Amino acid sequence: MRIRRYPLFLVLLLLLTLPVWSESGTFEVLPASLVDAATALREKALESSDAYSFVASLTTEVGPRLAGSEGDRKAVVWASRKLAEYGLDVSLEKVTVPHWVRGEAAGHIVEPYPHRVELVALGGSIGTPEGGVEAEVLEVESIEALEALEPRQVEGKIVFFNRRMERHPQGAGYRTAVMPRALGPSKAAPMGAVAVLIRSAGTSTHRFGHTGGTRYAEGVRKIPAAALSNTDADLLEAQVATGKTVRFRLELGCRMLADETSANVIGEVRGREKPEEIVLLAAHLDSWDLGTGAMDDGAGCAIVSETGRMIAALEQPPRRTLRILLTANEEFGLSGARAYGQRHADELANHTAALESDFGIGKVFVFRSGVTEDRMPLVRDIERLLAPLGIAHHDMPAFGGADLGPLRPARVPFFDLPQDATHYFDYHHTADDTLDKLSAEDLKQNVAAYVTAAYVLAETTYDLGRAPESAAR
Amino acid sequence: MRIRRYPLFLVLLLLLTLPVWSESGTFEVLPASLVDAATALREKALESSDAYSFVASLTTEVGPRLAGSEGDRKAVVWASRKLAEYGLDVSLEKVTVPHWVRGEAAGHIVEPYPHRVELVALGGSIGTPEGGVEAEVLEVESIEALEALEPRQVEGKIVFFNRRMERHPQGAGYRTAVMPRALGPSKAAPMGAVAVLIRSAGTSTHRFGHTGGTRYAEGVRKIPAAALSNTDADLLEAQVATGKTVRFRLELGCRMLADETSANVIGEVRGREKPEEIVLLAAHLDSWDLGTGAMDDGAGCAIVSETGRMIAALEQPPRRTLRILLTANEEFGLSGARAYGQRHADELANHTAALESDFGIGKVFVFRSGVTEDRMPLVRDIERLLAPLGIAHHDMPAFGGADLGPLRPARVPFFDLPQDATHYFDYHHTADDTLDKLSAEDLKQNVAAYVTAAYVLAETTYDLGRAPESAAR
């Protein structure tokens, strides 16, 4: 049996540094009544909110819902019904989305030691010709390393981008790991490569390939691209390390079909005093097709929808309108977010705050805000309300999430409640993104955080102002 | 951020109960020279044994090696060469093995909420007709629960055996979980079932089906059988729980081909005084086809082979012959073990001890022996030598492992060095049984345990006797 031993001094250190929470701190701008109401919502969410059932129902009754697919259509119907059940005013806004189908995928190391390996097509990849593409493998660590080569070294080869993603609570490793996925094919094709393989841009040590969109640059020859599971990338790496010639055969059945119509699903609690002012909570309804999208972004949809349900159930609605936005097609080019930005262009100046939940299922552990320095008294008050949830102030400005991008030029103040993502990239974009990984307790903490922040933002008379100019870029 | 807090008293308790190892205990039967030699081997194994490279080479250069497959043939050639490199006298003994091929597998929940699910055919299953088998699902917990039903309730249905396997350091949960896999089809077919699905007989929370052999009873209609990943079993369970009719379509491309010839690979260090007396170390060279068999039983082969290498490298060989036996086809009916028993029938009375390594990659944590009570002084001496490795005495008699079964009637004394299997069934018989899960350090501890025990057993002049009569059953 293995026993982890924790040195005594470390345990003592931990005990000494455990934060002592207090709710008795003085609030700077929020009146006691608002503090009490927000506190009550927070405690109720911790006790009895139920985002888990939302995800269970979505993943069981709908499942995968890639943009343009049958699942996508079902998800729109399902979500409209669900938000109406939750007491929200529901509307649908049509969105045109691409429709890519994965088909079957197979990868074989042909030489020196034949193996069938686990891989998945990158989203948007073209398929291979009948019989696949077979070529010698050229391993590189990064796009920079590829670009340092002569085209004759790349000509006719399958380029294998092989860099391990680093594990990090804020998912920092993803930003580097994702580059070959997004740009690899467009960088390798002009140098003569016939296909691209990448080590999965994820931290899973299980045998799942990690999908995600790749982008073919305008005017560049399209070549097929796939991600090997980390385990199978190890195997390919080991064969390359023998110094022998390594040949690989890639077969992908994917292809792009005609565009389809999907929809953004919107649910509102109309504001009692300033209904034209909007606090927006966003998440995306679409998912990749390999898992059931329980985390990405079933959980996010559940968290913001449950927040909507709790606020809709209040005796009186908050001053401003609370709008829940479940977007179409985040994964495959942000069509839903863009459509929302266009359709609501005139209204964006009245979006007083926006939050997005799309970073997994961990507990929220920091709060980032995107207001000008003079509005920090309100931020500090919200932080006082969030502190009992184990959520700390974070100095970086709020990022807002991919779907809030179109609100950026209008300087909508963003607020982030990011989850601990240490384990998120073990599941993200893989077949393993399924319901059984979720903790109902951690979801309660998420809802508590969102309902606290959203209620204060929708109810306060304090003027939030606009985001700093620097945030509009 | 999540912080696990360990109460202080628990830490103190742990510190107080950490065993204090001592090598100064009096040995009862072993002379100091043998104790010193065994101790030196143990320490050398901990420092510099290298079972990991054996597994790395086997899984990279050969990979999956299901009985009768191309990989099986390659593995025999590979292992013969490897054992010769290790300084052992190598011989091959032909074994006739079945040859089953998996083909493709697909499972779909058709109603009420359509999903494609992850499943794998059980080893030996027949395939389905073109287009698959589609029928209503009947969920039962166990074979007993199935047998309590009327045949008319089962007629025309797909029986879904749905019991979760319990996690346990000694793998105790497997014995129960494996029953529907082994017997399910033969119990369900006479009641009119058209196919069998089981929840995987494993503890993985990832999306892998767990294969393993099923046995069609003589004279019973054969029906196809597959294992759902635990995640997908959850999904099917959730759909059954809605109370709606659940329909499922199963498509399996597996079939049985003609028998093939494989081989047991044997490597020996011939004894210097009693070469006719044999200490046998066994593991199985074949594997399932989904992963690369790094754990099951690449690790076992590596541990016993590395033990052989260390003993072959001694200045003088031990008194008795040390025989490393890498069997053919353990997974699919123990053909190699049976062939060994038959071919060496006359010699079994001279097998003075036998050990098998086939329980994963954890650290060895107990020692079980299969000698008569009067031989316990030697057992206690071996335990004194194993204690510094964190290996404790275990009261249960040695079991010996599946491949040692044919030695049982000859009352060969068995000795078990079972590994901590808490996590073994997360990987066992799945696509996830791959090299990256192995710890080189833990393998060193395994080799240290085997080389210590094997050397003492091969070198001691103490008469081990035969296993008790009760062990022969």
JSON list of N, CA and C in Angstrom, two decimals, chain A residues 336-364:
[
{"chain": "A", "resi": 336, "resn": "GLY", "atom": "N", "xyz": [-22.55, 32.13, -33.15]},
{"chain": "A", "resi": 336, "resn": "GLY", "atom": "CA", "xyz": [-23.64, 32.61, -32.30]},
{"chain": "A", "resi": 336, "resn": "GLY", "atom": "C", "xyz": [-23.28, 33.93, -31.66]},
{"chain": "A", "resi": 337, "resn": "ALA", "atom": "N", "xyz": [-22.07, 34.03, -31.16]},
{"chain": "A", "resi": 337, "resn": "ALA", "atom": "CA", "xyz": [-21.63, 35.26, -30.50]},
{"chain": "A", "resi": 337, "resn": "ALA", "atom": "C", "xyz": [-21.64, 36.42, -31.50]},
{"chain": "A", "resi": 338, "resn": "ARG", "atom": "N", "xyz": [-21.15, 36.16, -32.68]},
{"chain": "A", "resi": 338, "resn": "ARG", "atom": "CA", "xyz": [-21.11, 37.22, -33.70]},
{"chain": "A", "resi": 338, "resn": "ARG", "atom": "C", "xyz": [-22.53, 37.67, -34.07]},
{"chain": "A", "resi": 339, "resn": "ALA", "atom": "N", "xyz": [-23.42, 36.69, -34.24]},
{"chain": "A", "resi": 339, "resn": "ALA", "atom": "CA", "xyz": [-24.81, 37.02, -34.58]},
{"chain": "A", "resi": 339, "resn": "ALA", "atom": "C", "xyz": [-25.44, 37.86, -33.47]},
{"chain": "A", "resi": 340, "resn": "TYR", "atom": "N", "xyz": [-25.15, 37.51, -32.21]},
{"chain": "A", "resi": 340, "resn": "TYR", "atom": "CA", "xyz": [-25.69, 38.27, -31.09]},
{"chain": "A", "resi": 340, "resn": "TYR", "atom": "C", "xyz": [-25.19, 39.71, -31.14]},
{"chain": "A", "resi": 341, "resn": "GLY", "atom": "N", "xyz": [-23.89, 39.86, -31.38]},
{"chain": "A", "resi": 341, "resn": "GLY", "atom": "CA", "xyz": [-23.29, 41.19, -31.43]},
{"chain": "A", "resi": 341, "resn": "GLY", "atom": "C", "xyz": [-23.92, 42.06, -32.51]},
{"chain": "A", "resi": 342, "resn": "GLN", "atom": "N", "xyz": [-24.18, 41.44, -33.67]},
{"chain": "A", "resi": 342, "resn": "GLN", "atom": "CA", "xyz": [-24.78, 42.19, -34.77]},
{"chain": "A", "resi": 342, "resn": "GLN", "atom": "C", "xyz": [-26.24, 42.55, -34.46]},
{"chain": "A", "resi": 343, "resn": "ARG", "atom": "N", "xyz": [-26.98, 41.56, -34.05]},
{"chain": "A", "resi": 343, "resn": "ARG", "atom": "CA", "xyz": [-28.41, 41.77, -33.82]},
{"chain": "A", "resi": 343, "resn": "ARG", "atom": "C", "xyz": [-28.67, 42.76, -32.70]},
{"chain": "A", "resi": 344, "resn": "HIS", "atom": "N", "xyz": [-27.78, 42.77, -31.72]},
{"chain": "A", "resi": 344, "resn": "HIS", "atom": "CA", "xyz": [-28.01, 43.62, -30.54]},
{"chain": "A", "resi": 344, "resn": "HIS", "atom": "C", "xyz": [-27.05, 44.80, -30.51]},
{"chain": "A", "resi": 345, "resn": "ALA", "atom": "N", "xyz": [-26.54, 45.18, -31.70]},
{"chain": "A", "resi": 345, "resn": "ALA", "atom": "CA", "xyz": [-25.54, 46.25, -31.76]},
{"chain": "A", "resi": 345, "resn": "ALA", "atom": "C", "xyz": [-26.02, 47.52, -31.08]},
{"chain": "A", "resi": 346, "resn": "ASP", "atom": "N", "xyz": [-27.27, 47.88, -31.31]},
{"chain": "A", "resi": 346, "resn": "ASP", "atom": "CA", "xyz": [-27.80, 49.13, -30.73]},
{"chain": "A", "resi": 346, "resn": "ASP", "atom": "C", "xyz": [-27.93, 49.06, -29.22]},
{"chain": "A", "resi": 347, "resn": "GLU", "atom": "N", "xyz": [-27.98, 47.86, -28.73]},
{"chain": "A", "resi": 347, "resn": "GLU", "atom": "CA", "xyz": [-28.29, 47.64, -27.33]},
{"chain": "A", "resi": 347, "resn": "GLU", "atom": "C", "xyz": [-27.02, 47.47, -26.48]},
{"chain": "A", "resi": 348, "resn": "LEU", "atom": "N", "xyz": [-25.88, 47.32, -27.16]},
{"chain": "A", "resi": 348, "resn": "LEU", "atom": "CA", "xyz": [-24.67, 46.96, -26.42]},
{"chain": "A", "resi": 348, "resn": "LEU", "atom": "C", "xyz": [-24.25, 48.02, -25.41]},
{"chain": "A", "resi": 349, "resn": "ALA", "atom": "N", "xyz": [-24.54, 49.27, -25.74]},
{"chain": "A", "resi": 349, "resn": "ALA", "atom": "CA", "xyz": [-24.21, 50.34, -24.80]},
{"chain": "A", "resi": 349, "resn": "ALA", "atom": "C", "xyz": [-25.01, 50.21, -23.51]},
{"chain": "A", "resi": 350, "resn": "ASN", "atom": "N", "xyz": [-26.11, 49.50, -23.58]},
{"chain": "A", "resi": 350, "resn": "ASN", "atom": "CA", "xyz": [-26.94, 49.27, -22.39]},
{"chain": "A", "resi": 350, "resn": "ASN", "atom": "C", "xyz": [-26.62, 47.96, -21.68]},
{"chain": "A", "resi": 351, "resn": "HIS", "atom": "N", "xyz": [-25.63, 47.22, -22.17]},
{"chain": "A", "resi": 351, "resn": "HIS", "atom": "CA", "xyz": [-25.18, 46.03, -21.44]},
{"chain": "A", "resi": 351, "resn": "HIS", "atom": "C", "xyz": [-24.29, 46.53, -20.31]},
{"chain": "A", "resi": 352, "resn": "THR", "atom": "N", "xyz": [-24.79, 46.48, -19.10]},
{"chain": "A", "resi": 352, "resn": "THR", "atom": "CA", "xyz": [-24.01, 47.06, -17.99]},
{"chain": "A", "resi": 352, "resn": "THR", "atom": "C", "xyz": [-22.97, 46.11, -17.44]},
{"chain": "A", "resi": 353, "resn": "ALA", "atom": "N", "xyz": [-23.13, 44.85, -17.71]},
{"chain": "A", "resi": 353, "resn": "ALA", "atom": "CA", "xyz": [-22.14, 43.85, -17.24]},
{"chain": "A", "resi": 353, "resn": "ALA", "atom": "C", "xyz": [-22.35, 42.57, -18.02]},
{"chain": "A", "resi": 354, "resn": "ALA", "atom": "N", "xyz": [-21.26, 41.81, -18.21]},
{"chain": "A", "resi": 354, "resn": "ALA", "atom": "CA", "xyz": [-21.38, 40.51, -18.87]},
{"chain": "A", "resi": 354, "resn": "ALA", "atom": "C", "xyz": [-20.42, 39.51, -18.24]},
{"chain": "A", "resi": 355, "resn": "LEU", "atom": "N", "xyz": [-20.92, 38.29, -18.04]},
{"chain": "A", "resi": 355, "resn": "LEU", "atom": "CA", "xyz": [-20.13, 37.19, -17.49]},
{"chain": "A", "resi": 355, "resn": "LEU", "atom": "C", "xyz": [-20.33, 35.97, -18.38]},
{"chain": "A", "resi": 356, "resn": "GLU", "atom": "N", "xyz": [-19.32, 35.13, -18.48]},
{"chain": "A", "resi": 356, "resn": "GLU", "atom": "CA", "xyz": [-19.44, 33.91, -19.27]},
{"chain": "A", "resi": 356, "resn": "GLU", "atom": "C", "xyz": [-18.91, 32.74, -18.46]},
{"chain": "A", "resi": 357, "resn": "SER", "atom": "N", "xyz": [-19.58, 31.60, -18.52]},
{"chain": "A", "resi": 357, "resn": "SER", "atom": "CA", "xyz": [-19.09, 30.40, -17.83]},
{"chain": "A", "resi": 357, "resn": "SER", "atom": "C", "xyz": [-18.72, 29.35, -18.87]},
{"chain": "A", "resi": 358, "resn": "ASP", "atom": "N", "xyz": [-17.42, 29.16, -19.08]},
{"chain": "A", "resi": 358, "resn": "ASP", "atom": "CA", "xyz": [-16.97, 28.18, -20.07]},
{"chain": "A", "resi": 358, "resn": "ASP", "atom": "C", "xyz": [-15.55, 27.73, -19.77]},
{"chain": "A", "resi": 359, "resn": "PHE", "atom": "N", "xyz": [-15.37, 27.26, -18.54]},
{"chain": "A", "resi": 359, "resn": "PHE", "atom": "CA", "xyz": [-14.01, 26.83, -18.21]},
{"chain": "A", "resi": 359, "resn": "PHE", "atom": "C", "xyz": [-14.04, 25.60, -17.30]},
{"chain": "A", "resi": 360, "resn": "GLY", "atom": "N", "xyz": [-15.03, 24.74, -17.53]},
{"chain": "A", "resi": 360, "resn": "GLY", "atom": "CA", "xyz": [-15.01, 23.45, -16.85]},
{"chain": "A", "resi": 360, "resn": "GLY", "atom": "C", "xyz": [-15.91, 23.36, -15.65]},
{"chain": "A", "resi": 361, "resn": "ILE", "atom": "N", "xyz": [-15.52, 22.50, -14.71]},
{"chain": "A", "resi": 361, "resn": "ILE", "atom": "CA", "xyz": [-16.40, 22.12, -13.62]},
{"chain": "A", "resi": 361, "resn": "ILE", "atom": "C", "xyz": [-15.73, 22.23, -12.27]},
{"chain": "A", "resi": 362, "resn": "GLY", "atom": "N", "xyz": [-14.54, 22.84, -12.23]},
{"chain": "A", "resi": 362, "resn": "GLY", "atom": "CA", "xyz": [-13.89, 23.02, -10.94]},
{"chain": "A", "resi": 362, "resn": "GLY", "atom": "C", "xyz": [-14.61, 24.08, -10.13]},
{"chain": "A", "resi": 363, "resn": "LYS", "atom": "N", "xyz": [-14.13, 24.30, -8.90]},
{"chain": "A", "resi": 363, "resn": "LYS", "atom": "CA", "xyz": [-14.68, 25.40, -8.12]},
{"chain": "A", "resi": 363, "resn": "LYS", "atom": "C", "xyz": [-14.14, 26.71, -8.65]},
{"chain": "A", "resi": 364, "resn": "VAL", "atom": "N", "xyz": [-14.99, 27.73, -8.59]},
{"chain": "A", "resi": 364, "resn": "VAL", "atom": "CA", "xyz": [-14.51, 29.08, -8.91]},
{"chain": "A", "resi": 364, "resn": "VAL", "atom": "C", "xyz": [-13.53, 29.48, -7.81]}
]
